[in-house]
Amino acid sequence: MGLWRRDAMRSIMVLLATVILVTACGGGSDGDGGDGGGGGVSGVDGVSGDDGVSGDDGVSGDDGVSGDDGVSGDDGVSGDDGVSGDDGVSGDDGVSGDDGGPVSANNNLTAVEIQVMTPDPKIAYPLQTAIAISAEQAVSDVSVSLFAIEKVDNPVGETRQFPLGTQTIDVVLAGSGLYEIDVNLPSTIQSPGAYFVSAVVDPVNLIAESNEEDNLASVETAFSPEGPPNIILEELELDRMALEINTSSYEEQLAVQVGNVHNPDASANVVVGADGLSENESLNLEAYALLRMQRSDNGTTHEVPLYLWNSEQERYMNAYGTTSAFSGPTSEPEWLPIGVFNPQRVVETGNEAALDDLDRHTVLMNFYFPGKLGQTMAEFMRYPTDEYFTTFASEPPPDLTQQSINQLANFLLSLPSNGIPGDESAAAEVLSFDICVDIRSADLDETESSVEDNQRCSPLMISLPPLPPVPVPDNTPPGFQPEFLFQGVPLLSSEGYKTKGGNSSFGFSVDFSATASADYRGYVEEYRGVIPVTVFGSSIDFMSINLKLQLVPDYAGKSDEDRSGYQMDLRHLGQMLHSEVVPTISLPTVSLVDDLVSFSKEAPDPAKSYQAFVGPVPVTGGASVAANIGLEYKFEFDDKADSCTIDATFSFVPDGCLQIKNTLAPFTNIEGTIFAGVGTPAFSAGVEGVITLLDIRFPLSSGVQIDVKDDGFNSGVSEFILTQDTALDFTFTGPKGAINLFAKYTVPAFEECNWGPIPAVCPVMKELKETKNIIRTPALFQLSDNLFSVNRRQLDVVVVPGETPGYYSR
Amino acid sequence: MKLRVKHLIAVVGVALSLALVSGVVWQFYLGHRTIDENENSRVTDNESVVPEDGVQLQWRLGASQHYKLQTDSSMTLNADQAMTTPSLTVKIEADLAFQTLEVGEHFAVAGLQLSSVDMNINGESKQQVNEALSVPFRVRFSTSGLPESFDFSELVTSENRLILENLVRMFQVDWQLGETWVTRESTALGSYSATYHRKQPLQISKTKHNFSGLPDQPMFIGAMITSNETIAIDREFDWVSKINSSETVITSGQNGPAMKIRNEASLTLLADVKTAPNENRWSFDASVPPSNNAVESNLASLTPAEARRRLLAEVDSLNNAAEGRIVFIHRIRDLLKANELQPDVLLETMQTDDLSDRTRADVYLALELADTIDSQTALTSVMMDPAWSNRDALRAIVALGGVDEPSDTSLDTLWMLTQNNQTDNDARLASTATFALGTLGKTMRLAEHPAYADHTSRLLDGAMGAATDLERANYVHAIGNTQDEALAESMSVLLQDQSSMVRRATAQSLGAIGPDQVANKLLSQLVKEANGSVRGAIAEAMQNWTTPTPDAVLTVRNLLPTEVDENARLHMAMFLGENLSTFPESEQLLRQLLRVEQSKNVRQKVAETLAKNSLHTQ
């Protein structure tokens, strides 16, 4: 083809594209337009589709939750917030009745030109463009749709055309301005070569203009083949800003319960994806995490791998690639699989082209900090001037190897001190921490075009556990011999589970904690849990639960405020929903309560409204969450001495014996849903998918016995022995599913046709379905664990009225 | 649910009434004898005997006449001249019966009824809708012809009322004497200025301009209106004899889609059509609009058998669903509105079918969301019938507490339950009913319910004088559920109640309401409070104190180191932590607490607040 021919062809193509696209801007041809029925705006008598889940794009479709027997669908009987249904207003009856008239609009937008800013645009990679727009008046929310039109040598025949997506400019200022529009080149383009990139300003004519024929700009460019893919870690959000590091080795933590895997220390949500995948290619990604430690006093940095929980295999990944504390790595460190990623595609079905949103996954991951990490840190931070005795490694995984401990010790050597043994504050001043997450392809032979965007870090404040409590001074009368010999401290066990998942559209936090204490008040168990939910940026205190249970013997000097009893409060949206109160258990009795309370609720009411652009289409709708929230509980109180069989080793015959066995198990399961609509019938919008945000259960079990050696009413000195078994478990399933908004609107397309005997390319209209992903969490997170266990812990309590209680241990 | 209704109104209203409200042009139906064709000579005769500045509109009791009306409206999403394909077309053809029912000094009441209605939207006409619009209704006009109010029977849905009202408003005329006059006329979307010119003694022209959109119709704020309208009267007939109108409304696109609405409409008196007056046709009782939307219209068309079948199918689907349950809950909600029997069908299913416990809980949510009188009746029947389990009754109470429009019966039933404490189970129901009354109190307050004052008065009476501490604490929680700041002061006296349960409930409720008004009372009680749980609740309430005083912060700093209750320490520390930016001197104490506190929960929260503050100050 000669030069003149190429230039001529280019001119023809640009002109043709301009004519066709402007035709589209003008509203399309008669008998076309409107929605395809699958997502039409509700009609006079046909508001169908519940939450948009039904319909041809719904999660279930014809054979799922809707269909002929459903209340939604073609018969349009029901539907909540429906946007779908065949009875919608949209569509076209072939009436083209507008005969013009004395219309005037005060504004006009002109697409002056479009520039491709990406130096070498690659298929399946982001495409950065800049479009020059002039406006007579400032106008907000201006959509710009981009298309790629293949440049062909012969206009007769199929001309491939691809929607590239739409971006919305918040404000186009009066006058001329350059606006950056970033889209992706879908993998479906496949063939590299010459293309026209065309931009249509206000493609669905939401803005009244005096001239609609100047809204298009095109530029010729060349698309390169995909080349190697690029993996991207877009976001990393920790569930907390501070962490108290555990200083027990994993073996010590494991010892409390057989089969326990121990609770994770922190969690994070990451958003990941991959560019550059070819049409039929998918990619398995995996992640690795580490703690980055920095010293400001000497400028050194040290990194410690963290263990990541693998839900599928129900174990932590072997971050060190070793099974021996001393042998060093025997295999490659394990990375956590985080899902399969697909390229962005354009799927054509009949006269409809569907452009998927970019595949970006929200993944919840839980970290376990090796116990020897905390132990070594505590030693060097609190006693930096002491002689260092090598900490010996325990059997990993998941803990530090001996090599890792030594490297850590070298990093922590000579931390500053304020001279007070046990005071880590000076050392803490110079240490800072980040959690960093790396991602890569599971196929290690896969080459990446760039590795710079594979890691993100987030700062974390790390604190050490408290120093051991100082025993309470002995205030017992001279000559008094307690049952247990050693001075002790009140017992207190507390632990919790905290995480957050989802994103700003649908997110949740979980913050559950339980405390069990033993002291002069007897046994006190407290339980607090709160689950705020985020629905399109608004936080809802969806559920909170508070439980307090107390078991205290009657003894001389006991406060009237301390009584055996319990209270459980269940709240929804900050309001008391239900309460179970037994302020005082009347002893002696045997009391058994075994019940379940649960309620289903939805919030917010009315649903949280939102406005979004899906492609160029402004979509309004609402979102809500619904959940079953409740509590299963069983209390068994007993004051019969002969039933106190937990420990028969005491040297005395008790004055009395109290016993309680209880299980408290709050639970909830929260689902999110959205519905969508558009205010005009030229476009349609809908929803596909459903999201389960979380399914969680926290059973707290305890068995407590109080043997009253002396109630003190005669002797003046009360003494009782508390024996405690407590276990707090949890099962958690994280977010699962995906919700998409989609919109349909007409776009121009080329098609071979004949002008009489002459073959040519004719303009036709195609319907484009553009998808906006609200949330997608394909890598399901699951974890069942024991948060803490207290096995047969005992405390001897001695109370002399008016004096500080004394505590003794064996 | 409210948003759904708004959405429907947006659709139906925009699709139909937008075009109509903004002035569908009425074209004369030429198949009948018209004023132009047949009565010009008579009109001319009339003109010869009327003053040049015209005559008033005629309103004669019992006058009965007929019209032909026709509208042809279109809405185009783009206000460009070149645009040729409208996004929406609405055409209406109908006969209109008119009868003057009442004539006052400044008003006249007329009965109107459409017949032979054919409303065509984008080429489609629904017989059901056409029939629904063929109902008699009454209009009160000013004597100059402006519609002032409308009466409909209870059978007319909200949407159809809107359509009929808008149709009549398209005819609105302010017929005065004189050559020229300007008035301001209203529609459902805004108002416009109308300039009238007398062309002949019995004929005037009207043009509309200066449209002003209502705040709740932002799309029409800044819209432009142009029109060309002629109106004629005939002294032998009441009201008008002919209207021709052509109108264009263009929205600015600033608050919604830019669109152009064009309306052609006509109303023509059929002078030859005579019928005897029939007042009975318009003798219905006027009613407020029923709760209605398009969904309900469709549901109402289901036969009871079909509605039942579908309801049972959805319950079965819900029972078998592992996920996506919210979808089925919504469908059951909608089907509950199909007819008054549906809630009973649902209860029957719950009694006979083997449903999972979660499904049963979800069904009560569906009844709550349905929020009809019948669903509320079903819920109250579960509450009162001992054949239902205690768990069912609790769920019914909680569901009733969540409805948007509680009926008097629902409220009375809940109040009745609060008085029954004979057994432990009764007491559980009573406490939950009390909380539900508090929650409904919030609903009533937000809805400015006239009985709200009495409602809260009863709750306060219960808090002050119920028989047991537990009952009084329950009422206090109920007051907290109202989230009414105006009640804080009245309730704060209970901070000094002899019962620690009541004191704790009071502190919690004040925290929920917002403690600013009574924060100093909370502080003084914190200092002297003997019960650790109550101190914890007070400290938690104080966390919501908007601007705590230095004295309060200092007091809490002094109390924290010796506090024995873990929950109280937690909330005292949180109180200090959340005010670190204003009172940074608390940081040292919190850092010290990190080193000695034995509760990991407390330490974690303190560390978080310190980290947050550190980030804030960087």
CSV table of C-alpha atoms in Angstrom, one decimal, chain B residues 171-471:
chain,number,residue,atom,x,y,z
B,171,PHE,CA,-55.7,22.4,32.3
B,172,GLN,CA,-55.1,24.9,35.0
B,173,VAL,CA,-56.1,28.4,34.1
B,174,ASP,CA,-56.3,31.6,36.1
B,175,TRP,CA,-59.2,33.1,34.2
B,176,GLN,CA,-59.5,36.7,35.1
B,177,LEU,CA,-61.0,39.8,33.6
B,178,GLY,CA,-58.9,42.3,31.7
B,179,GLU,CA,-56.5,42.4,28.9
B,180,THR,CA,-53.3,41.0,30.4
B,181,TRP,CA,-52.4,39.5,33.7
B,182,VAL,CA,-49.5,37.5,35.1
B,183,THR,CA,-49.8,34.8,37.7
B,184,ARG,CA,-47.6,32.3,39.4
B,185,GLU,CA,-48.8,28.8,39.0
B,186,SER,CA,-47.6,25.6,40.6
B,187,THR,CA,-47.1,22.1,39.5
B,188,ALA,CA,-45.7,19.0,41.3
B,189,LEU,CA,-42.2,19.9,40.2
B,190,GLY,CA,-42.1,23.6,40.7
B,191,SER,CA,-43.8,26.7,39.6
B,192,TYR,CA,-43.8,29.0,36.7
B,193,SER,CA,-45.0,32.4,35.7
B,194,ALA,CA,-48.0,32.5,33.4
B,195,THR,CA,-48.7,35.5,31.2
B,196,TYR,CA,-52.3,35.7,29.9
B,197,HIS,CA,-53.5,37.8,27.1
B,198,ARG,CA,-57.1,38.2,26.1
B,199,LYS,CA,-57.5,37.5,22.4
B,200,GLN,CA,-61.2,37.7,22.4
B,201,PRO,CA,-63.8,38.1,25.1
B,202,LEU,CA,-64.1,34.4,25.5
B,203,GLN,CA,-60.6,33.3,24.5
B,204,ILE,CA,-57.2,33.9,26.0
B,205,SER,CA,-53.7,32.9,25.3
B,206,LYS,CA,-51.2,31.8,27.9
B,207,THR,CA,-47.4,31.5,27.9
B,208,LYS,CA,-45.3,30.0,30.6
B,209,HIS,CA,-41.9,31.2,31.7
B,210,ASN,CA,-39.5,31.5,34.6
B,211,PHE,CA,-39.8,28.0,35.8
B,212,SER,CA,-38.6,27.4,39.3
B,213,GLY,CA,-38.0,23.8,40.4
B,214,LEU,CA,-38.8,22.6,43.9
B,215,PRO,CA,-35.9,21.8,46.2
B,216,ASP,CA,-36.9,18.1,46.2
B,217,GLN,CA,-36.9,18.0,42.5
B,218,PRO,CA,-33.3,19.2,41.9
B,219,MET,CA,-33.3,18.0,38.3
B,220,PHE,CA,-35.8,20.8,37.5
B,221,ILE,CA,-34.0,23.5,39.3
B,222,GLY,CA,-32.9,25.9,36.6
B,223,ALA,CA,-35.1,24.3,33.9
B,224,MET,CA,-36.4,26.5,31.1
B,225,ILE,CA,-40.0,26.4,30.1
B,226,THR,CA,-41.6,27.8,27.0
B,227,SER,CA,-45.2,27.3,25.9
B,228,ASN,CA,-47.9,28.5,23.6
B,229,GLU,CA,-51.4,27.9,24.8
B,230,THR,CA,-54.9,29.0,23.9
B,231,ILE,CA,-57.9,28.6,26.2
B,232,ALA,CA,-61.6,29.2,25.4
B,233,ILE,CA,-64.8,29.2,27.4
B,234,ASP,CA,-68.4,28.9,26.4
B,235,ARG,CA,-70.9,30.7,28.5
B,236,GLU,CA,-73.3,27.8,28.1
B,237,PHE,CA,-70.9,25.5,29.8
B,238,ASP,CA,-68.9,25.4,33.0
B,239,TRP,CA,-65.2,25.6,33.3
B,240,VAL,CA,-63.4,25.6,29.9
B,241,SER,CA,-64.5,24.7,26.5
B,242,LYS,CA,-61.2,24.2,24.7
B,243,ILE,CA,-57.5,24.2,25.5
B,244,ASN,CA,-54.6,23.8,23.0
B,245,SER,CA,-51.1,23.7,24.4
B,246,SER,CA,-47.6,23.2,23.2
B,247,GLU,CA,-44.9,23.3,25.7
B,248,THR,CA,-41.2,22.5,26.0
B,249,VAL,CA,-39.2,22.1,29.2
B,250,ILE,CA,-35.5,21.8,29.2
B,251,THR,CA,-33.6,20.9,32.2
B,252,SER,CA,-30.2,22.3,32.9
B,253,GLY,CA,-28.4,19.0,33.4
B,254,GLN,CA,-26.8,20.4,36.6
B,255,ASN,CA,-28.6,18.2,39.0
B,256,GLY,CA,-29.6,15.3,36.8
B,257,PRO,CA,-29.7,14.3,33.2
B,258,ALA,CA,-30.2,17.1,30.7
B,259,MET,CA,-33.5,16.5,29.0
B,260,LYS,CA,-36.1,18.0,26.9
B,261,ILE,CA,-39.7,17.4,27.5
B,262,ARG,CA,-42.1,18.3,24.8
B,263,ASN,CA,-45.8,18.2,25.3
B,264,GLU,CA,-48.7,18.6,22.9
B,265,ALA,CA,-52.0,18.4,24.5
B,266,SER,CA,-55.6,19.3,23.9
B,267,LEU,CA,-58.9,19.3,25.7
B,268,THR,CA,-62.1,19.7,23.7
B,269,LEU,CA,-65.6,20.1,24.9
B,270,LEU,CA,-68.0,17.7,23.3
B,271,ALA,CA,-71.0,20.0,23.3
B,272,ASP,CA,-73.4,17.4,21.8
B,273,VAL,CA,-72.8,14.8,24.3
B,274,LYS,CA,-75.4,15.2,27.0
B,275,THR,CA,-75.8,13.1,30.1
B,276,ALA,CA,-78.0,13.6,33.1
B,277,PRO,CA,-76.2,14.7,36.2
B,278,ASN,CA,-75.2,11.9,38.5
B,279,GLU,CA,-73.9,13.0,41.8
B,280,ASN,CA,-73.6,9.5,43.1
B,281,ARG,CA,-70.7,8.8,40.8
B,282,TRP,CA,-68.6,11.2,42.9
B,283,SER,CA,-70.0,10.4,46.3
B,284,PHE,CA,-67.1,8.3,47.5
B,285,ASP,CA,-65.3,8.9,50.8
B,286,ALA,CA,-62.1,10.7,50.2
B,287,SER,CA,-59.1,8.8,51.5
B,288,VAL,CA,-55.4,9.4,52.0
B,289,PRO,CA,-53.2,7.6,49.5
B,290,PRO,CA,-52.8,3.9,50.3
B,291,SER,CA,-49.3,2.7,50.7
B,292,ASN,CA,-48.6,1.7,47.2
B,293,ASN,CA,-46.1,1.3,44.6
B,294,ALA,CA,-45.7,-0.5,41.4
B,295,VAL,CA,-44.5,-3.6,43.1
B,296,GLU,CA,-47.6,-3.7,45.2
B,297,SER,CA,-49.8,-3.0,42.2
B,298,ASN,CA,-48.4,-6.1,40.6
B,299,LEU,CA,-48.6,-8.1,43.7
B,300,ALA,CA,-52.2,-7.1,44.1
B,301,SER,CA,-52.9,-8.7,40.8
B,302,LEU,CA,-51.9,-12.1,42.0
B,303,THR,CA,-54.7,-14.4,42.9
B,304,PRO,CA,-54.6,-15.5,46.5
B,305,ALA,CA,-53.7,-19.0,45.4
B,306,GLU,CA,-50.8,-17.8,43.3
B,307,ALA,CA,-49.6,-15.5,45.9
B,308,ARG,CA,-49.6,-18.3,48.5
B,309,ARG,CA,-47.8,-20.6,46.1
B,310,ARG,CA,-45.1,-18.2,45.5
B,311,LEU,CA,-44.7,-17.3,49.1
B,312,LEU,CA,-44.3,-20.9,50.1
B,313,ALA,CA,-41.8,-21.4,47.3
B,314,GLU,CA,-39.7,-18.5,48.5
B,315,VAL,CA,-39.8,-19.7,52.1
B,316,ASP,CA,-38.6,-23.1,50.9
B,317,SER,CA,-35.8,-21.5,48.9
B,318,LEU,CA,-34.8,-19.5,51.9
B,319,ASN,CA,-34.7,-22.6,54.0
B,320,ASN,CA,-32.4,-24.3,51.6
B,321,ALA,CA,-30.2,-21.3,50.8
B,322,ALA,CA,-26.6,-21.4,52.1
B,323,GLU,CA,-26.0,-17.9,50.8
B,324,GLY,CA,-27.8,-15.1,49.2
B,325,ARG,CA,-30.5,-15.3,51.9
B,326,ILE,CA,-31.1,-11.6,51.8
B,327,VAL,CA,-32.5,-11.9,48.4
B,328,PHE,CA,-35.2,-14.4,49.5
B,329,ILE,CA,-36.0,-12.3,52.5
B,330,HIS,CA,-36.7,-9.4,50.3
B,331,ARG,CA,-38.9,-11.5,48.0
B,332,ILE,CA,-40.9,-12.8,51.0
B,333,ARG,CA,-41.2,-9.3,52.2
B,334,ASP,CA,-42.7,-8.2,48.9
B,335,LEU,CA,-45.0,-11.2,48.7
B,336,LEU,CA,-46.3,-10.5,52.1
B,337,LYS,CA,-47.9,-7.4,50.6
B,338,ALA,CA,-49.8,-9.3,47.9
B,339,ASN,CA,-52.9,-9.6,50.0
B,340,GLU,CA,-54.0,-9.5,53.6
B,341,LEU,CA,-53.9,-13.3,53.9
B,342,GLN,CA,-50.2,-13.7,53.2
B,343,PRO,CA,-48.9,-13.0,56.7
B,344,ASP,CA,-51.2,-15.7,58.0
B,345,VAL,CA,-50.0,-18.1,55.3
B,346,LEU,CA,-46.5,-17.4,56.5
B,347,LEU,CA,-47.4,-18.1,60.1
B,348,GLU,CA,-49.1,-21.3,59.1
B,349,THR,CA,-46.0,-22.4,57.3
B,350,MET,CA,-43.9,-21.7,60.3
B,351,GLN,CA,-46.2,-23.8,62.4
B,352,THR,CA,-46.3,-26.8,60.0
B,353,ASP,CA,-43.0,-26.8,58.1
B,354,ASP,CA,-39.7,-27.9,59.4
B,355,LEU,CA,-37.8,-24.7,59.0
B,356,SER,CA,-34.4,-24.1,60.3
B,357,ASP,CA,-34.0,-21.8,63.3
B,358,ARG,CA,-32.2,-19.2,61.1
B,359,THR,CA,-35.0,-19.4,58.5
B,360,ARG,CA,-37.5,-18.7,61.2
B,361,ALA,CA,-35.5,-15.7,62.3
B,362,ASP,CA,-35.2,-14.5,58.8
B,363,VAL,CA,-39.0,-14.8,58.3
B,364,TYR,CA,-39.6,-12.4,61.2
B,365,LEU,CA,-37.2,-10.0,59.4
B,366,ALA,CA,-39.4,-10.3,56.3
B,367,LEU,CA,-42.5,-9.5,58.3
B,368,GLU,CA,-40.7,-6.5,59.8
B,369,LEU,CA,-39.6,-5.2,56.4
B,370,ALA,CA,-43.1,-5.7,54.9
B,371,ASP,CA,-44.3,-3.3,57.5
B,372,THR,CA,-48.0,-3.6,56.6
B,373,ILE,CA,-50.9,-3.6,59.1
B,374,ASP,CA,-51.4,-7.3,58.3
B,375,SER,CA,-47.8,-8.2,58.9
B,376,GLN,CA,-47.9,-6.3,62.2
B,377,THR,CA,-51.1,-8.1,63.1
B,378,ALA,CA,-49.3,-11.4,62.4
B,379,LEU,CA,-46.4,-10.3,64.7
B,380,THR,CA,-48.7,-9.3,67.5
B,381,SER,CA,-50.6,-12.6,67.2
B,382,VAL,CA,-47.3,-14.5,67.7
B,383,MET,CA,-46.5,-12.3,70.7
B,384,MET,CA,-49.8,-12.9,72.4
B,385,ASP,CA,-50.6,-16.5,71.5
B,386,PRO,CA,-49.0,-18.9,74.0
B,387,ALA,CA,-49.0,-21.6,71.3
B,388,TRP,CA,-45.9,-19.9,69.9
B,389,SER,CA,-42.6,-20.6,71.5
B,390,ASN,CA,-40.9,-18.0,73.6
B,391,ARG,CA,-38.2,-17.6,71.0
B,392,ASP,CA,-40.8,-16.9,68.3
B,393,ALA,CA,-42.4,-14.3,70.6
B,394,LEU,CA,-39.1,-12.6,71.2
B,395,ARG,CA,-38.4,-12.4,67.5
B,396,ALA,CA,-41.8,-11.1,66.8
B,397,ILE,CA,-41.3,-8.4,69.4
B,398,VAL,CA,-37.9,-7.4,68.0
B,399,ALA,CA,-39.4,-7.4,64.5
B,400,LEU,CA,-42.2,-5.2,65.6
B,401,GLY,CA,-39.7,-2.8,67.2
B,402,GLY,CA,-38.2,-2.3,63.7
B,403,VAL,CA,-41.2,-1.3,61.7
B,404,ASP,CA,-41.4,2.2,60.3
B,405,GLU,CA,-45.1,2.8,60.9
B,406,PRO,CA,-46.3,1.1,64.1
B,407,SER,CA,-50.0,0.7,64.3
B,408,ASP,CA,-51.8,1.7,67.5
B,409,THR,CA,-52.6,-2.0,68.0
B,410,SER,CA,-48.9,-2.9,67.8
B,411,LEU,CA,-48.0,-0.2,70.3
B,412,ASP,CA,-50.8,-1.2,72.7
B,413,THR,CA,-49.8,-4.9,72.5
B,414,LEU,CA,-46.2,-4.1,73.3
B,415,TRP,CA,-47.3,-1.9,76.2
B,416,MET,CA,-49.5,-4.8,77.4
B,417,LEU,CA,-46.6,-7.2,77.3
B,418,THR,CA,-44.4,-4.9,79.5
B,419,GLN,CA,-46.9,-5.3,82.3
B,420,ASN,CA,-46.8,-9.1,82.4
B,421,ASN,CA,-44.0,-10.3,84.5
B,422,GLN,CA,-45.7,-13.4,86.0
B,423,THR,CA,-43.2,-15.9,84.9
B,424,ASP,CA,-39.5,-15.8,83.9
B,425,ASN,CA,-40.5,-16.2,80.3
B,426,ASP,CA,-43.1,-13.4,80.6
B,427,ALA,CA,-40.4,-11.2,82.1
B,428,ARG,CA,-38.1,-11.9,79.2
B,429,LEU,CA,-40.8,-10.9,76.8
B,430,ALA,CA,-41.6,-7.8,78.9
B,431,SER,CA,-38.0,-6.6,78.9
B,432,THR,CA,-37.6,-7.1,75.1
B,433,ALA,CA,-41.0,-5.4,74.5
B,434,THR,CA,-39.8,-2.5,76.6
B,435,PHE,CA,-36.7,-2.1,74.4
B,436,ALA,CA,-38.8,-2.4,71.3
B,437,LEU,CA,-41.0,0.5,72.6
B,438,GLY,CA,-37.9,2.6,73.0
B,439,THR,CA,-36.8,1.8,69.4
B,440,LEU,CA,-40.2,2.6,68.1
B,441,GLY,CA,-40.0,5.8,70.1
B,442,LYS,CA,-37.1,6.8,68.0
B,443,THR,CA,-39.1,6.0,64.9
B,444,MET,CA,-42.0,8.1,66.2
B,445,ARG,CA,-39.7,10.9,67.1
B,446,LEU,CA,-38.2,11.1,63.7
B,447,ALA,CA,-41.6,10.9,62.1
B,448,GLU,CA,-42.9,13.6,64.5
B,449,HIS,CA,-45.6,11.2,65.6
B,450,PRO,CA,-48.2,13.1,67.6
B,451,ALA,CA,-48.2,10.4,70.3
B,452,TYR,CA,-44.5,10.6,70.8
B,453,ALA,CA,-44.7,12.9,73.8
B,454,ASP,CA,-47.1,10.6,75.6
B,455,HIS,CA,-45.0,7.6,74.6
B,456,THR,CA,-41.9,9.0,76.2
B,457,SER,CA,-43.8,10.1,79.2
B,458,ARG,CA,-44.9,6.5,79.8
B,459,LEU,CA,-41.3,5.3,79.3
B,460,LEU,CA,-40.1,7.9,81.9
B,461,ASP,CA,-42.8,6.9,84.3
B,462,GLY,CA,-41.7,3.3,84.0
B,463,ALA,CA,-38.0,4.2,84.6
B,464,MET,CA,-39.0,6.1,87.7
B,465,GLY,CA,-41.7,4.0,89.2
B,466,ALA,CA,-41.8,0.4,87.8
B,467,ALA,CA,-42.1,-2.3,90.4
B,468,THR,CA,-38.6,-3.8,90.2
B,469,ASP,CA,-35.1,-2.6,89.5
B,470,LEU,CA,-34.9,-4.8,86.5
B,471,GLU,CA,-38.1,-3.3,85.0
